[in-house]
Amino acid sequence: MKILVINCGSSSLKFQLIDMTDESVLAKGACERIGAGGSITCSANEHKLEAEYPLPDHTVAFEKIKDLLMSGPTKVIDSADEVDAIGHRIVQGGDLYSKSVLIDESVKEGIASLIDLAPLHNPAHLQGIVAAEAAFPGVPMAAVFDNAFHSTMPPKAYMYPLPYRYYEEFKVRKYGFHGTSHRYCYVHLHGQYPQYRKVMICHIGNGSSICAIHNGEVVETSMGMTPLDGFIMGTRCGSIDPAVVTYIQEKDGLTPEEMNDIMNKKSGLLGVSGVSSDMRDLRQAANRGNERAQLALDLMYYQIAMRIGSYIIALGGMDALVFTAGIGENTPITRTIVCDYLKFMGCILDEDKNQEAIGKEMKISAPESKIDVFVIPTNEELMIARDTYHLVSAL
Ligand code: ADP
């Protein structure tokens, strides 16, 4: 079975075609600047295509992806019929979906009903679903929700201490995100080490979140009603004193939209350092003596460790700690410093292994460590393909 995995944003559409016989990626790429010019990349058959191409809307983008998959140097299928199913990443499933589902009219209505909670994402996902239906008529499709894995959180973890009616009327609560990534890492680890009961996954990338899993069920996670919550990220501030928001708005005369933009796009590592949101740039700048770049990094290490510390309470201990995503997988220094904060609990890295584990799966803790520490490269697309495969196989 071949499955097309789609991650559709308002002006972008990332795709992977995965052959489920061996879970290999046949082709992958992205359409960017949809509705504002258009460009496309596609890698297949060891060939990488990059081109400007007019993409007025998502439907045209899907047609172009079909062309690339069926012809030229990136050809991997003979006809569109070879795409057996399509899996869509959906950011916000609210409290409607606790697992992945096949898409029908009611699911589309469900995703649409949650637009208020994810105004930037869910409309784009719906556009992607409609365009995929037009390009691949009759092909079954699944929706895989970013927050579904976190649906096991107890009310004491997901409620905000606000007047209760905001929860009842506006669904204001913690949902958590990156669930597909956390689930991939957890399932992968569990396959090899089923004995772990208390597992913490640190997804540290441009967007970052930590997830605490007890006997396979999420009990805590750091992102909230939106992916802005948690700890410092590339350009997002994470948790701050909520009173700061109205204070800055008043001081700078900002609208709610402008304030939102500052907290989402101009804060975090970028905001503190004034240099970049990218870990590589920050480390270079810090090495050259830029103190604010170093401060931004110090904040990140400290905040990750503080989160882990508080989630150890939620878990009642920790058997295994996993680092994943761009920073988690590729920066030994992050793991060294974070684990140094945990040393008092007997968390000890094998520093040689830690240095070696760059972008690859490894156990990096020392034999005497009381907590086993791992690097596991995440693979959200494969998780989406697997869910889609299981749902479609049961049809
Ligand atoms: P996203 O949340 O957009 O998927 P990623 O998981 O790709 O983000 O993470 C991006 C972050 O990972 C950036 O800060 C980047 O600097 C960092 N990163 C990625 N690869 C490396 C690397 N090889 N060395 C150091 N940092 C890296």
PDB file of N, CA and C in Angstrom, residues 4 6 13 15 31 34 40 53-71 77 80 128 130-137:
ATOM      1  N   LEU A   4       0.057   8.673   0.757  1.00  0.00           N
ATOM      2  CA  LEU A   4       0.518  10.046   0.610  1.00  0.00           C
ATOM      3  C   LEU A   4       0.224  10.781   1.912  1.00  0.00           C
ATOM      4  N   ILE A   6       0.181  14.225   4.003  1.00  0.00           N
ATOM      5  CA  ILE A   6       0.038  15.643   3.681  1.00  0.00           C
ATOM      6  C   ILE A   6       0.048  16.482   4.953  1.00  0.00           C
ATOM      7  N   LEU A  13       2.396  23.244   1.446  1.00  0.00           N
ATOM      8  CA  LEU A  13       1.850  21.885   1.434  1.00  0.00           C
ATOM      9  C   LEU A  13       3.034  20.931   1.375  1.00  0.00           C
ATOM     10  N   PHE A  15       4.622  17.126   1.539  1.00  0.00           N
ATOM     11  CA  PHE A  15       4.107  15.788   1.226  1.00  0.00           C
ATOM     12  C   PHE A  15       5.212  14.743   1.279  1.00  0.00           C
ATOM     13  N   CYS A  31       5.306  22.232  -1.506  1.00  0.00           N
ATOM     14  CA  CYS A  31       4.878  23.379  -2.306  1.00  0.00           C
ATOM     15  C   CYS A  31       4.871  24.573  -1.357  1.00  0.00           C
ATOM     16  N   ILE A  34       2.001  29.158  -1.841  1.00  0.00           N
ATOM     17  CA  ILE A  34       0.753  28.916  -2.571  1.00  0.00           C
ATOM     18  C   ILE A  34      -0.112  30.178  -2.457  1.00  0.00           C
ATOM     19  N   ILE A  40       8.248  24.822  -5.766  1.00  0.00           N
ATOM     20  CA  ILE A  40       8.057  23.427  -5.392  1.00  0.00           C
ATOM     21  C   ILE A  40       9.410  22.738  -5.279  1.00  0.00           C
ATOM     22  N   TYR A  53       7.096  27.654  -9.671  1.00  0.00           N
ATOM     23  CA  TYR A  53       5.966  27.148 -10.443  1.00  0.00           C
ATOM     24  C   TYR A  53       4.717  27.863  -9.934  1.00  0.00           C
ATOM     25  N   PRO A  54       3.900  28.406 -10.846  1.00  0.00           N
ATOM     26  CA  PRO A  54       2.727  29.139 -10.358  1.00  0.00           C
ATOM     27  C   PRO A  54       1.755  28.234  -9.604  1.00  0.00           C
ATOM     28  N   LEU A  55       1.492  28.581  -8.349  1.00  0.00           N
ATOM     29  CA  LEU A  55       0.580  27.774  -7.525  1.00  0.00           C
ATOM     30  C   LEU A  55      -0.500  28.697  -6.956  1.00  0.00           C
ATOM     31  N   PRO A  56      -1.550  28.955  -7.757  1.00  0.00           N
ATOM     32  CA  PRO A  56      -2.591  29.879  -7.280  1.00  0.00           C
ATOM     33  C   PRO A  56      -3.380  29.349  -6.092  1.00  0.00           C
ATOM     34  N   ASP A  57      -3.516  28.013  -5.994  1.00  0.00           N
ATOM     35  CA  ASP A  57      -4.263  27.462  -4.857  1.00  0.00           C
ATOM     36  C   ASP A  57      -3.808  26.022  -4.578  1.00  0.00           C
ATOM     37  N   HIS A  58      -4.380  25.430  -3.536  1.00  0.00           N
ATOM     38  CA  HIS A  58      -3.957  24.093  -3.113  1.00  0.00           C
ATOM     39  C   HIS A  58      -4.317  23.019  -4.149  1.00  0.00           C
ATOM     40  N   THR A  59      -5.405  23.246  -4.886  1.00  0.00           N
ATOM     41  CA  THR A  59      -5.810  22.251  -5.888  1.00  0.00           C
ATOM     42  C   THR A  59      -4.733  22.136  -6.969  1.00  0.00           C
ATOM     43  N   VAL A  60      -4.239  23.283  -7.418  1.00  0.00           N
ATOM     44  CA  VAL A  60      -3.160  23.268  -8.421  1.00  0.00           C
ATOM     45  C   VAL A  60      -1.913  22.604  -7.827  1.00  0.00           C
ATOM     46  N   ALA A  61      -1.657  22.878  -6.563  1.00  0.00           N
ATOM     47  CA  ALA A  61      -0.481  22.269  -5.910  1.00  0.00           C
ATOM     48  C   ALA A  61      -0.594  20.744  -5.942  1.00  0.00           C
ATOM     49  N   PHE A  62      -1.769  20.220  -5.635  1.00  0.00           N
ATOM     50  CA  PHE A  62      -1.947  18.763  -5.666  1.00  0.00           C
ATOM     51  C   PHE A  62      -1.750  18.211  -7.080  1.00  0.00           C
ATOM     52  N   GLU A  63      -2.265  18.940  -8.075  1.00  0.00           N
ATOM     53  CA  GLU A  63      -2.099  18.470  -9.462  1.00  0.00           C
ATOM     54  C   GLU A  63      -0.613  18.420  -9.814  1.00  0.00           C
ATOM     55  N   LYS A  64       0.126  19.428  -9.353  1.00  0.00           N
ATOM     56  CA  LYS A  64       1.566  19.477  -9.648  1.00  0.00           C
ATOM     57  C   LYS A  64       2.286  18.315  -8.944  1.00  0.00           C
ATOM     58  N   ILE A  65       1.894  18.041  -7.704  1.00  0.00           N
ATOM     59  CA  ILE A  65       2.516  16.930  -6.976  1.00  0.00           C
ATOM     60  C   ILE A  65       2.248  15.619  -7.734  1.00  0.00           C
ATOM     61  N   LYS A  66       1.011  15.462  -8.190  1.00  0.00           N
ATOM     62  CA  LYS A  66       0.668  14.253  -8.963  1.00  0.00           C
ATOM     63  C   LYS A  66       1.572  14.121 -10.191  1.00  0.00           C
ATOM     64  N   ASP A  67       1.714  15.232 -10.923  1.00  0.00           N
ATOM     65  CA  ASP A  67       2.595  15.248 -12.114  1.00  0.00           C
ATOM     66  C   ASP A  67       3.999  14.780 -11.761  1.00  0.00           C
ATOM     67  N   LEU A  68       4.534  15.353 -10.670  1.00  0.00           N
ATOM     68  CA  LEU A  68       5.915  15.036 -10.298  1.00  0.00           C
ATOM     69  C   LEU A  68       6.063  13.568  -9.902  1.00  0.00           C
ATOM     70  N   LEU A  69       5.036  13.026  -9.253  1.00  0.00           N
ATOM     71  CA  LEU A  69       5.113  11.624  -8.828  1.00  0.00           C
ATOM     72  C   LEU A  69       4.978  10.668 -10.014  1.00  0.00           C
ATOM     73  N   MET A  70       4.336  11.156 -11.085  1.00  0.00           N
ATOM     74  CA  MET A  70       4.021  10.253 -12.207  1.00  0.00           C
ATOM     75  C   MET A  70       4.888  10.464 -13.439  1.00  0.00           C
ATOM     76  N   SER A  71       5.735  11.509 -13.450  1.00  0.00           N
ATOM     77  CA  SER A  71       6.525  11.753 -14.664  1.00  0.00           C
ATOM     78  C   SER A  71       7.852  12.433 -14.342  1.00  0.00           C
ATOM     79  N   ILE A  77       5.537   6.549  -9.468  1.00  0.00           N
ATOM     80  CA  ILE A  77       4.338   5.731  -9.720  1.00  0.00           C
ATOM     81  C   ILE A  77       3.894   5.926 -11.167  1.00  0.00           C
ATOM     82  N   ALA A  80      -2.093   7.724 -10.807  1.00  0.00           N
ATOM     83  CA  ALA A  80      -2.583   8.204  -9.505  1.00  0.00           C
ATOM     84  C   ALA A  80      -3.288   7.087  -8.732  1.00  0.00           C
ATOM     85  N   GLY A 128      -6.754  21.698   2.319  1.00  0.00           N
ATOM     86  CA  GLY A 128      -5.941  20.574   1.843  1.00  0.00           C
ATOM     87  C   GLY A 128      -6.786  19.328   1.617  1.00  0.00           C
ATOM     88  N   VAL A 130     -10.050  19.209   0.920  1.00  0.00           N
ATOM     89  CA  VAL A 130     -10.920  19.418  -0.252  1.00  0.00           C
ATOM     90  C   VAL A 130     -10.101  19.299  -1.544  1.00  0.00           C
ATOM     91  N   ALA A 131      -8.915  19.884  -1.543  1.00  0.00           N
ATOM     92  CA  ALA A 131      -8.067  19.816  -2.750  1.00  0.00           C
ATOM     93  C   ALA A 131      -7.615  18.388  -3.000  1.00  0.00           C
ATOM     94  N   ALA A 132      -7.326  17.633  -1.945  1.00  0.00           N
ATOM     95  CA  ALA A 132      -6.901  16.234  -2.121  1.00  0.00           C
ATOM     96  C   ALA A 132      -8.048  15.399  -2.675  1.00  0.00           C
ATOM     97  N   GLU A 133      -9.262  15.690  -2.222  1.00  0.00           N
ATOM     98  CA  GLU A 133     -10.437  14.966  -2.748  1.00  0.00           C
ATOM     99  C   GLU A 133     -10.592  15.207  -4.240  1.00  0.00           C
ATOM    100  N   ALA A 134     -10.315  16.453  -4.653  1.00  0.00           N
ATOM    101  CA  ALA A 134     -10.463  16.776  -6.078  1.00  0.00           C
ATOM    102  C   ALA A 134      -9.371  16.098  -6.904  1.00  0.00           C
ATOM    103  N   ALA A 135      -8.157  16.070  -6.352  1.00  0.00           N
ATOM    104  CA  ALA A 135      -7.030  15.505  -7.120  1.00  0.00           C
ATOM    105  C   ALA A 135      -7.022  13.980  -7.094  1.00  0.00           C
ATOM    106  N   PHE A 136      -7.509  13.386  -6.013  1.00  0.00           N
ATOM    107  CA  PHE A 136      -7.505  11.923  -5.875  1.00  0.00           C
ATOM    108  C   PHE A 136      -8.915  11.441  -5.533  1.00  0.00           C
ATOM    109  N   PRO A 137      -9.859  11.572  -6.481  1.00  0.00           N
ATOM    110  CA  PRO A 137     -11.252  11.241  -6.152  1.00  0.00           C
ATOM    111  C   PRO A 137     -11.408   9.787  -5.719  1.00  0.00           C
TER     112      PRO A 137
END
